[in-house]
Amino acid sequence: MEKFIVPESLMMLNRLDQTPWPYPSATWDVVKGSRAVAAPNVPNSEAHIVSRLGRSQESAAFIYLREKKVFEPTTLHWLRIPGTLAQLNAEQAVLREINDLNIRFDNFAEWSIWQSMGGSITYSYADVQAVVDYKFPSSHFVTPAAPWLQNTEWASTGGLTGNLSLVGTNLQTGGGTITYATPFQIIEDLRSWKRIVQIHGRVPATEVFCTSVTMAALMEAWASAGQGTTVNLPAQMLSDRMKDEFYSSGMLTGFMGLTWQTVEQVYENSSGQLTFFVLDGYLYLGNYTDQRPIELLIGPTADDEAPDGFTGKYAKTWKEKDPSARQYLLEWSLLPIVARPEQMLVARNLITDGNSGDLSAYYPTPTD
């Protein structure tokens, strides 16, 4: 499996450290730094005893992935005839299937990482039901002073229905009432959220992750403030460079001193429905690099045939006699951990339907 690389589209799986962990369950420290100031002393006196940093230890079982594919005898037969076109086609077919199995695991890891950045992971499957709580302070689950965009048509008959991942998200759909936050409210939202991270996490907030639809809601609110006969100062605060950047890329990468990154990738759930890793109307803000706040622990394999102490993706094959077929199995134990939850926060309700709140109800869940 080392020959297969993580797709570039899986942003967080590509950037996080993957730390081997040889034990059957994951254990990590949640660190809370000190804001105390040292006190003066006098010569020849005993040093002041300073309490240790706030620290709690958390633990959780690894999430265990184990799946396999069965290859038909016909495919394997052509692999034994070298130098033929059929052999090349058969090899490509096998590699496609193995790569698909590998990507399934990578997609699950990417989804788990985004969930951990939102404060918790809920696994609700036929074989596994579990919740991992990452101990985010309650003040790190935030909502805006006013929705950046609210469209009442979505909550009414004839509004949005079904899976938005398939039909797309048109913020102006229907004939409902559309209201926007003012630019001043948006500025105050972002300024206050940055300060939460700065004060609690003791590091500057540097990054924002959201979809292009969330950024579009921000820009539409700005454009709406500029409509009318009077000059609106906030609407004039966007420079020509910022306007050009938005119209060419759909993002303002440096807005409010933050690096804005688009997350448009989707995955397919167990029912074959597509949905986003990051939903429209959600925003992840914080410092995800300093002091190694989040990483991916890779646990040991549970397969009896694996080498002792082996961590990482483990693969094996075997042949069935009747019916004749070869099976390929892949196994992986993993768990995202958040050591410094005070360095990040998640905002929701940036886009609402005026009724049920955010847009999560319009998207399928991983186990739908």
C-alpha positions as a LaTeX table, in Angstrom:
\begin{tabular}{lrrr}
\hline
Residue & $x$ (\AA) & $y$ (\AA) & $z$ (\AA) \\
\hline
Met1 & 0.00 & 0.00 & 0.00 \\
Glu2 & 3.02 & 2.32 & 0.22 \\
Lys3 & 2.76 & 2.84 & $-3.55$ \\
Phe4 & $-0.59$ & 4.58 & $-3.17$ \\
Ile5 & $-0.38$ & 8.20 & $-2.08$ \\
Val6 & $-3.06$ & 10.22 & $-0.32$ \\
Pro7 & $-5.04$ & 12.26 & $-2.88$ \\
Glu8 & $-4.22$ & 15.97 & $-2.74$ \\
Ser9 & $-7.92$ & 16.70 & $-2.36$ \\
Leu10 & $-7.87$ & 15.19 & 1.16 \\
Met11 & $-6.48$ & 18.35 & 2.72 \\
Met12 & $-6.20$ & 17.45 & 6.39 \\
Leu13 & $-5.01$ & 13.88 & 5.92 \\
Asn14 & $-2.17$ & 15.25 & 3.80 \\
Arg15 & $-1.06$ & 17.86 & 6.31 \\
Leu16 & $-1.45$ & 16.09 & 9.66 \\
Asp17 & 1.36 & 14.14 & 11.28 \\
Gln18 & 0.62 & 10.44 & 11.44 \\
Thr19 & 2.11 & 9.14 & 14.69 \\
Pro20 & 2.59 & 5.37 & 15.19 \\
Trp21 & 1.12 & 4.20 & 18.50 \\
Pro22 & 1.98 & 0.61 & 19.52 \\
Tyr23 & $-0.72$ & 0.21 & 22.18 \\
Pro24 & $-4.28$ & $-1.10$ & 21.63 \\
Ser25 & $-5.90$ & 2.14 & 22.81 \\
Ala26 & $-4.97$ & 5.78 & 22.28 \\
Thr27 & $-3.95$ & 8.03 & 25.17 \\
Trp28 & $-3.14$ & 11.73 & 24.89 \\
Asp29 & $-2.73$ & 14.81 & 27.05 \\
Val30 & $-5.00$ & 17.83 & 26.72 \\
Val31 & $-2.77$ & 20.75 & 27.65 \\
Lys32 & $-3.96$ & 24.08 & 29.02 \\
Gly33 & $-1.18$ & 26.67 & 29.18 \\
Ser34 & $-0.63$ & 29.18 & 31.94 \\
Arg35 & $-1.24$ & 32.92 & 31.72 \\
Ala36 & 0.39 & 33.62 & 35.09 \\
Val37 & 3.13 & 36.20 & 35.54 \\
Ala38 & 6.29 & 35.45 & 37.51 \\
Ala39 & 6.61 & 37.08 & 40.95 \\
Pro40 & 9.80 & 38.84 & 42.08 \\
Asn41 & 12.01 & 37.24 & 44.71 \\
Val42 & 15.00 & 38.31 & 46.82 \\
Pro43 & 18.54 & 36.95 & 46.77 \\
Asn44 & 19.41 & 33.97 & 48.98 \\
Ser45 & 15.78 & 32.96 & 49.45 \\
Glu46 & 14.03 & 29.82 & 48.31 \\
Ala47 & 12.60 & 29.91 & 44.82 \\
His48 & 8.85 & 30.19 & 44.45 \\
Ile49 & 7.17 & 26.90 & 43.72 \\
Val50 & 5.14 & 27.17 & 40.55 \\
Ser51 & 2.26 & 24.81 & 39.80 \\
Arg52 & 2.45 & 22.66 & 36.70 \\
Leu53 & 0.52 & 23.44 & 33.56 \\
Gly54 & $-3.10$ & 22.41 & 33.48 \\
Arg55 & $-3.25$ & 18.98 & 31.94 \\
Ser56 & $-5.77$ & 16.20 & 31.64 \\
Gln57 & $-5.30$ & 12.80 & 30.09 \\
Glu58 & $-7.85$ & 11.38 & 27.69 \\
Ser59 & $-8.11$ & 7.94 & 26.18 \\
Ala60 & $-10.17$ & 6.19 & 23.53 \\
Ala61 & $-10.13$ & 2.99 & 21.55 \\
Phe62 & $-8.81$ & 3.12 & 18.02 \\
Ile63 & $-11.28$ & 3.03 & 15.18 \\
Tyr64 & $-10.65$ & $-0.28$ & 13.47 \\
Leu65 & $-11.12$ & $-0.57$ & 9.71 \\
Arg66 & $-11.03$ & $-3.99$ & 8.05 \\
Glu67 & $-12.42$ & $-4.56$ & 4.55 \\
Lys68 & $-11.71$ & $-6.89$ & 1.66 \\
Lys69 & $-12.39$ & $-7.45$ & $-2.02$ \\
Val70 & $-12.80$ & $-10.68$ & $-3.94$ \\
Phe71 & $-11.31$ & $-11.04$ & $-7.43$ \\
Glu72 & $-13.03$ & $-13.26$ & $-9.96$ \\
Pro73 & $-11.16$ & $-16.26$ & $-11.39$ \\
Thr74 & $-11.31$ & $-14.84$ & $-14.93$ \\
Thr75 & $-9.38$ & $-11.74$ & $-13.94$ \\
Leu76 & $-6.72$ & $-13.78$ & $-12.18$ \\
His77 & $-6.45$ & $-16.18$ & $-15.12$ \\
Trp78 & $-5.43$ & $-13.40$ & $-17.50$ \\
Leu79 & $-2.78$ & $-12.23$ & $-15.07$ \\
Arg80 & $-0.95$ & $-15.53$ & $-15.58$ \\
Ile81 & $-0.56$ & $-14.97$ & $-19.35$ \\
Pro82 & 2.33 & $-12.49$ & $-19.70$ \\
Gly83 & 2.69 & $-10.08$ & $-22.57$ \\
Thr84 & $-0.95$ & $-9.99$ & $-23.61$ \\
Leu85 & $-3.35$ & $-7.09$ & $-23.76$ \\
Ala86 & $-5.68$ & $-9.04$ & $-21.51$ \\
Gln87 & $-2.94$ & $-9.26$ & $-18.90$ \\
Leu88 & $-2.46$ & $-5.48$ & $-18.91$ \\
Asn89 & $-6.19$ & $-4.91$ & $-18.60$ \\
Ala90 & $-6.39$ & $-7.44$ & $-15.78$ \\
Glu91 & $-3.53$ & $-5.79$ & $-13.89$ \\
Gln92 & $-5.17$ & $-2.40$ & $-14.23$ \\
Ala93 & $-8.48$ & $-3.80$ & $-13.02$ \\
Val94 & $-6.85$ & $-5.28$ & $-9.92$ \\
Leu95 & $-4.95$ & $-2.06$ & $-9.16$ \\
Arg96 & $-8.13$ & $-0.01$ & $-9.55$ \\
Glu97 & $-9.94$ & $-2.21$ & $-7.05$ \\
Ile98 & $-7.09$ & $-2.16$ & $-4.54$ \\
Asn99 & $-6.74$ & 1.61 & $-4.88$ \\
Asp100 & $-10.48$ & 1.99 & $-4.33$ \\
Leu101 & $-10.18$ & 0.09 & $-1.06$ \\
Asn102 & $-7.30$ & 2.31 & $-0.02$ \\
Ile103 & $-9.20$ & 5.51 & $-0.87$ \\
Arg104 & $-12.19$ & 4.32 & 1.18 \\
Phe105 & $-9.89$ & 4.20 & 4.20 \\
Asp106 & $-8.39$ & 7.61 & 3.41 \\
Asn107 & $-11.85$ & 9.17 & 3.04 \\
Phe108 & $-12.86$ & 7.79 & 6.42 \\
Ala109 & $-9.71$ & 9.24 & 8.00 \\
Glu110 & $-10.37$ & 12.64 & 6.40 \\
Trp111 & $-13.97$ & 12.65 & 7.65 \\
Ser112 & $-12.84$ & 11.70 & 11.16 \\
Ile113 & $-10.28$ & 14.52 & 11.22 \\
Trp114 & $-12.87$ & 17.14 & 10.25 \\
Gln115 & $-15.25$ & 15.82 & 12.89 \\
Ser116 & $-12.51$ & 16.05 & 15.54 \\
Met117 & $-11.88$ & 19.67 & 14.52 \\
Gly118 & $-15.56$ & 20.26 & 15.28 \\
Gly119 & $-15.20$ & 19.01 & 18.85 \\
Ser120 & $-16.42$ & 15.40 & 18.73 \\
Ile121 & $-16.86$ & 12.34 & 16.55 \\
Thr122 & $-20.01$ & 10.22 & 16.60 \\
Tyr123 & $-19.63$ & 6.79 & 15.05 \\
Ser124 & $-23.04$ & 5.24 & 14.44 \\
Tyr125 & $-22.72$ & 2.07 & 12.40 \\
Ala126 & $-24.24$ & $-1.37$ & 12.57 \\
Asp127 & $-21.10$ & $-2.81$ & 14.19 \\
Val128 & $-19.73$ & 0.24 & 16.00 \\
Gln129 & $-21.45$ & 2.91 & 18.10 \\
Ala130 & $-19.12$ & 5.34 & 19.85 \\
Val131 & $-18.63$ & 9.01 & 20.68 \\
Val132 & $-15.23$ & 10.68 & 21.09 \\
Asp133 & $-15.39$ & 14.01 & 22.96 \\
Tyr134 & $-12.38$ & 16.28 & 22.49 \\
Lys135 & $-13.17$ & 18.57 & 25.45 \\
Phe136 & $-13.62$ & 21.81 & 23.54 \\
Pro137 & $-14.55$ & 24.69 & 25.87 \\
Ser138 & $-18.20$ & 25.66 & 25.42 \\
Ser139 & $-17.10$ & 29.12 & 24.26 \\
His140 & $-15.45$ & 27.51 & 21.22 \\
Phe141 & $-18.79$ & 26.52 & 19.71 \\
Val142 & $-19.92$ & 29.85 & 18.30 \\
Thr143 & $-22.70$ & 31.36 & 16.20 \\
Pro144 & $-22.77$ & 34.77 & 14.52 \\
Ala145 & $-24.58$ & 37.75 & 15.97 \\
Ala146 & $-26.88$ & 37.49 & 12.95 \\
Pro147 & $-26.87$ & 34.89 & 10.16 \\
Trp148 & $-24.64$ & 36.09 & 7.37 \\
Leu149 & $-27.43$ & 34.99 & 5.02 \\
Gln150 & $-30.94$ & 33.77 & 5.78 \\
Asn151 & $-33.36$ & 32.51 & 3.13 \\
Thr152 & $-36.82$ & 31.62 & 4.43 \\
Glu153 & $-37.70$ & 29.84 & 1.17 \\
Trp154 & $-35.61$ & 26.85 & 2.24 \\
Ala155 & $-37.91$ & 26.11 & 5.15 \\
Ser156 & $-41.14$ & 26.48 & 3.19 \\
Thr157 & $-43.02$ & 24.17 & 0.86 \\
Gly158 & $-41.26$ & 24.08 & $-2.47$ \\
Gly159 & $-37.95$ & 25.14 & $-0.96$ \\
Leu160 & $-34.79$ & 23.09 & $-0.79$ \\
Thr161 & $-35.33$ & 19.38 & $-0.43$ \\
Gly162 & $-33.16$ & 16.32 & $-0.56$ \\
Asn163 & $-29.42$ & 16.20 & $-0.85$ \\
Leu164 & $-27.77$ & 19.59 & $-1.41$ \\
Ser165 & $-24.54$ & 17.82 & $-2.29$ \\
Leu166 & $-26.23$ & 16.74 & $-5.52$ \\
Val167 & $-28.47$ & 19.67 & $-6.42$ \\
Gly168 & $-26.07$ & 22.41 & $-5.39$ \\
Thr169 & $-26.69$ & 25.37 & $-3.12$ \\
Asn170 & $-28.22$ & 28.47 & $-4.71$ \\
Leu171 & $-28.34$ & 31.09 & $-2.00$ \\
Gln172 & $-30.94$ & 33.09 & $-3.93$ \\
Thr173 & $-33.29$ & 30.19 & $-4.66$ \\
Gly174 & $-37.06$ & 30.67 & $-4.49$ \\
Gly175 & $-39.16$ & 33.67 & $-3.63$ \\
Gly176 & $-38.63$ & 33.72 & 0.12 \\
Thr177 & $-37.33$ & 36.59 & 2.20 \\
Ile178 & $-33.55$ & 36.93 & 2.08 \\
Thr179 & $-31.81$ & 38.88 & 4.83 \\
Tyr180 & $-28.11$ & 39.53 & 5.44 \\
Ala181 & $-25.88$ & 40.44 & 8.32 \\
Thr182 & $-24.28$ & 43.84 & 8.01 \\
Pro183 & $-20.58$ & 44.06 & 7.15 \\
Phe184 & $-19.96$ & 45.48 & 10.62 \\
Gln185 & $-21.59$ & 42.41 & 12.20 \\
Ile186 & $-19.44$ & 40.07 & 10.10 \\
Ile187 & $-16.29$ & 41.98 & 11.04 \\
Glu188 & $-17.24$ & 41.81 & 14.71 \\
Asp189 & $-17.98$ & 38.09 & 14.47 \\
Leu190 & $-14.57$ & 37.30 & 13.03 \\
Arg191 & $-12.73$ & 39.71 & 15.31 \\
Ser192 & $-14.33$ & 38.22 & 18.42 \\
Trp193 & $-13.69$ & 34.63 & 17.27 \\
Lys194 & $-10.05$ & 35.43 & 16.59 \\
Arg195 & $-9.76$ & 36.89 & 20.06 \\
Ile196 & $-11.25$ & 33.78 & 21.67 \\
Val197 & $-8.45$ & 31.71 & 20.12 \\
Gln198 & $-5.83$ & 34.32 & 21.00 \\
Ile199 & $-6.88$ & 34.56 & 24.66 \\
His200 & $-7.67$ & 30.91 & 25.37 \\
Gly201 & $-5.13$ & 29.26 & 23.10 \\
Arg202 & $-2.34$ & 31.85 & 23.59 \\
Val203 & $-1.60$ & 31.72 & 19.87 \\
Pro204 & $-2.91$ & 33.89 & 17.03 \\
Ala205 & $-5.73$ & 32.52 & 14.88 \\
Thr206 & $-4.28$ & 32.03 & 11.43 \\
Glu207 & $-6.60$ & 29.89 & 9.29 \\
Val208 & $-10.22$ & 29.51 & 8.28 \\
Phe209 & $-11.72$ & 26.52 & 6.47 \\
Cys210 & $-15.11$ & 26.79 & 4.79 \\
Thr211 & $-16.90$ & 26.11 & 1.52 \\
Ser212 & $-17.15$ & 28.54 & $-1.37$ \\
Val213 & $-20.87$ & 28.88 & $-0.57$ \\
Thr214 & $-20.07$ & 30.20 & 2.91 \\
Met215 & $-17.67$ & 32.74 & 1.43 \\
Ala216 & $-20.33$ & 33.67 & $-1.14$ \\
Ala217 & $-22.76$ & 34.43 & 1.70 \\
Leu218 & $-20.18$ & 36.81 & 3.16 \\
Met219 & $-19.66$ & 38.55 & $-0.17$ \\
Glu220 & $-23.39$ & 38.78 & $-0.88$ \\
Ala221 & $-23.90$ & 40.41 & 2.50 \\
Trp222 & $-21.21$ & 42.93 & 1.58 \\
Ala223 & $-22.72$ & 43.61 & $-1.83$ \\
Ser224 & $-26.19$ & 43.98 & $-0.31$ \\
Ala225 & $-24.87$ & 46.64 & 2.08 \\
Gly226 & $-23.67$ & 48.62 & $-0.92$ \\
Gln227 & $-27.09$ & 48.75 & $-2.57$ \\
Gly228 & $-29.19$ & 51.90 & $-2.35$ \\
Thr229 & $-28.78$ & 55.56 & $-3.06$ \\
Thr230 & $-26.42$ & 56.39 & $-0.22$ \\
Val231 & $-22.77$ & 55.50 & $-0.01$ \\
Asn232 & $-22.21$ & 52.63 & 2.42 \\
Leu233 & $-18.76$ & 52.75 & 3.96 \\
Pro234 & $-18.38$ & 48.98 & 4.65 \\
Ala235 & $-19.27$ & 48.18 & 1.05 \\
Gln236 & $-16.42$ & 50.45 & $-0.06$ \\
Met237 & $-13.89$ & 48.73 & 2.21 \\
Leu238 & $-13.15$ & 45.95 & $-0.27$ \\
Ser239 & $-10.26$ & 46.94 & $-2.49$ \\
Asp240 & $-10.20$ & 46.28 & $-6.21$ \\
Arg241 & $-7.60$ & 43.56 & $-5.59$ \\
Met242 & $-9.94$ & 41.79 & $-3.13$ \\
Lys243 & $-12.84$ & 42.02 & $-5.57$ \\
Asp244 & $-10.70$ & 40.63 & $-8.38$ \\
Glu245 & $-9.55$ & 37.81 & $-6.15$ \\
Phe246 & $-13.08$ & 36.83 & $-5.20$ \\
Tyr247 & $-14.39$ & 36.93 & $-8.77$ \\
Ser248 & $-11.43$ & 34.86 & $-10.01$ \\
Ser249 & $-11.15$ & 32.30 & $-7.19$ \\
Gly250 & $-14.33$ & 32.50 & $-5.10$ \\
Met251 & $-12.35$ & 33.26 & $-1.91$ \\
Leu252 & $-10.74$ & 36.18 & $-0.11$ \\
Thr253 & $-7.62$ & 34.44 & 1.10 \\
Gly254 & $-6.43$ & 37.17 & 3.47 \\
Phe255 & $-9.71$ & 38.60 & 4.77 \\
Met256 & $-9.45$ & 39.87 & 8.37 \\
Gly257 & $-5.84$ & 38.73 & 8.62 \\
Leu258 & $-6.77$ & 35.06 & 8.20 \\
Thr259 & $-5.80$ & 32.53 & 5.56 \\
Trp260 & $-9.10$ & 31.34 & 4.07 \\
Gln261 & $-9.07$ & 27.92 & 2.45 \\
Thr262 & $-11.81$ & 26.33 & 0.37 \\
Val263 & $-12.96$ & 22.83 & 1.30 \\
Glu264 & $-15.22$ & 21.51 & $-1.45$ \\
Gln265 & $-14.42$ & 17.81 & $-1.27$ \\
Val266 & $-17.24$ & 15.27 & $-0.91$ \\
Tyr267 & $-17.49$ & 11.66 & 0.16 \\
Glu268 & $-20.06$ & 8.95 & $-0.43$ \\
Asn269 & $-21.88$ & 7.45 & 2.54 \\
Ser270 & $-23.03$ & 3.87 & 2.99 \\
Ser271 & $-26.22$ & 4.56 & 1.03 \\
Gly272 & $-24.34$ & 5.98 & $-1.94$ \\
Gln273 & $-25.25$ & 9.60 & $-1.14$ \\
Leu274 & $-22.69$ & 12.37 & $-1.53$ \\
Thr275 & $-22.08$ & 14.97 & 1.13 \\
Phe276 & $-19.37$ & 17.46 & 2.07 \\
Phe277 & $-16.60$ & 17.04 & 4.64 \\
Val278 & $-17.32$ & 20.66 & 5.62 \\
Leu279 & $-20.96$ & 21.73 & 5.32 \\
Asp280 & $-22.16$ & 25.03 & 3.93 \\
Gly281 & $-22.70$ & 27.58 & 6.67 \\
Tyr282 & $-19.97$ & 26.09 & 8.87 \\
Leu283 & $-16.58$ & 27.63 & 9.53 \\
Tyr284 & $-13.48$ & 26.20 & 11.23 \\
Leu285 & $-11.19$ & 28.88 & 12.64 \\
Gly286 & $-8.01$ & 28.62 & 14.67 \\
Asn287 & $-4.32$ & 27.86 & 14.73 \\
Tyr288 & $-3.78$ & 24.32 & 13.50 \\
Thr289 & 0.03 & 24.32 & 13.33 \\
Asp290 & 1.65 & 25.88 & 16.41 \\
Gln291 & 2.31 & 23.52 & 19.34 \\
Arg292 & 1.08 & 20.52 & 17.32 \\
Pro293 & $-2.57$ & 20.86 & 18.37 \\
Ile294 & $-3.96$ & 17.97 & 16.32 \\
Glu295 & $-2.50$ & 14.78 & 14.90 \\
Leu296 & $-3.53$ & 11.36 & 13.68 \\
Leu297 & $-2.54$ & 8.38 & 15.81 \\
Ile298 & $-2.00$ & 5.14 & 13.92 \\
Gly299 & $-2.60$ & 2.05 & 16.03 \\
Pro300 & $-1.30$ & $-1.53$ & 15.79 \\
Thr301 & $-2.85$ & $-4.07$ & 13.50 \\
Ala302 & $-5.10$ & $-6.71$ & 15.05 \\
Asp303 & $-4.47$ & $-9.35$ & 12.40 \\
Asp304 & $-2.82$ & $-12.52$ & 13.69 \\
Glu305 & $-0.64$ & $-12.85$ & 10.59 \\
Ala306 & 0.82 & $-9.34$ & 10.83 \\
Pro307 & 4.36 & $-8.84$ & 12.16 \\
Asp308 & 4.59 & $-8.14$ & 15.88 \\
Gly309 & 4.13 & $-4.48$ & 16.71 \\
Phe310 & 3.14 & $-3.54$ & 13.17 \\
Thr311 & 1.36 & $-0.18$ & 12.86 \\
Gly312 & $-0.20$ & 1.31 & 9.75 \\
Lys313 & $-2.17$ & $-0.14$ & 6.90 \\
Tyr314 & $-1.78$ & $-3.90$ & 6.76 \\
Ala315 & $-2.71$ & $-5.86$ & 3.64 \\
Lys316 & $-2.79$ & $-9.55$ & 2.85 \\
Thr317 & $-4.19$ & $-11.89$ & 0.20 \\
Trp318 & $-5.25$ & $-15.52$ & 0.11 \\
Lys319 & $-6.84$ & $-17.91$ & $-2.33$ \\
Glu320 & $-10.12$ & $-19.75$ & $-1.99$ \\
Lys321 & $-10.33$ & $-23.20$ & $-3.58$ \\
Asp322 & $-14.04$ & $-23.38$ & $-4.39$ \\
Pro323 & $-15.22$ & $-21.18$ & $-5.91$ \\
Ser324 & $-11.77$ & $-20.28$ & $-7.16$ \\
Ala325 & $-11.01$ & $-16.70$ & $-6.21$ \\
Arg326 & $-8.41$ & $-14.55$ & $-4.52$ \\
Gln327 & $-9.30$ & $-12.18$ & $-1.71$ \\
Tyr328 & $-7.48$ & $-8.98$ & $-0.83$ \\
Leu329 & $-7.85$ & $-7.59$ & 2.71 \\
Leu330 & $-6.85$ & $-4.19$ & 4.09 \\
Glu331 & $-6.77$ & $-3.24$ & 7.77 \\
Trp332 & $-6.06$ & 0.05 & 9.56 \\
Ser333 & $-6.43$ & 1.36 & 13.12 \\
Leu334 & $-6.53$ & 5.13 & 13.54 \\
Leu335 & $-7.81$ & 7.96 & 15.71 \\
Pro336 & $-7.45$ & 11.75 & 15.42 \\
Ile337 & $-6.45$ & 13.41 & 18.70 \\
Val338 & $-6.71$ & 17.07 & 19.73 \\
Ala339 & $-4.13$ & 18.05 & 22.33 \\
Arg340 & $-4.92$ & 21.77 & 22.36 \\
Pro341 & $-8.65$ & 22.30 & 21.79 \\
Glu342 & $-8.37$ & 25.94 & 22.91 \\
Gln343 & $-6.50$ & 26.72 & 19.68 \\
Met344 & $-9.54$ & 26.11 & 17.47 \\
Leu345 & $-13.26$ & 26.74 & 17.27 \\
Val346 & $-16.17$ & 25.91 & 15.02 \\
Ala347 & $-18.89$ & 28.35 & 13.92 \\
Arg348 & $-22.29$ & 27.32 & 12.63 \\
Asn349 & $-25.54$ & 29.01 & 11.56 \\
Leu350 & $-23.68$ & 31.36 & 9.22 \\
Ile351 & $-26.32$ & 30.40 & 6.63 \\
Thr352 & $-29.80$ & 29.50 & 7.88 \\
Asp353 & $-33.28$ & 28.74 & 6.58 \\
Gly354 & $-35.05$ & 30.94 & 9.12 \\
Asn355 & $-36.62$ & 27.92 & 10.77 \\
Ser356 & $-34.57$ & 24.90 & 11.80 \\
Gly357 & $-31.24$ & 26.70 & 11.96 \\
Asp358 & $-28.21$ & 25.64 & 9.92 \\
Leu359 & $-28.24$ & 23.59 & 6.72 \\
Ser360 & $-27.11$ & 20.26 & 8.23 \\
Ala361 & $-30.62$ & 18.84 & 7.85 \\
Tyr362 & $-30.31$ & 19.16 & 4.08 \\
Tyr363 & $-27.27$ & 16.89 & 3.90 \\
Pro364 & $-27.07$ & 13.13 & 4.41 \\
Thr365 & $-25.07$ & 11.70 & 7.30 \\
Pro366 & $-22.25$ & 9.14 & 6.91 \\
Thr367 & $-24.54$ & 6.26 & 7.79 \\
Asp368 & $-27.73$ & 7.29 & 5.95 \\
\hline
\end{tabular}
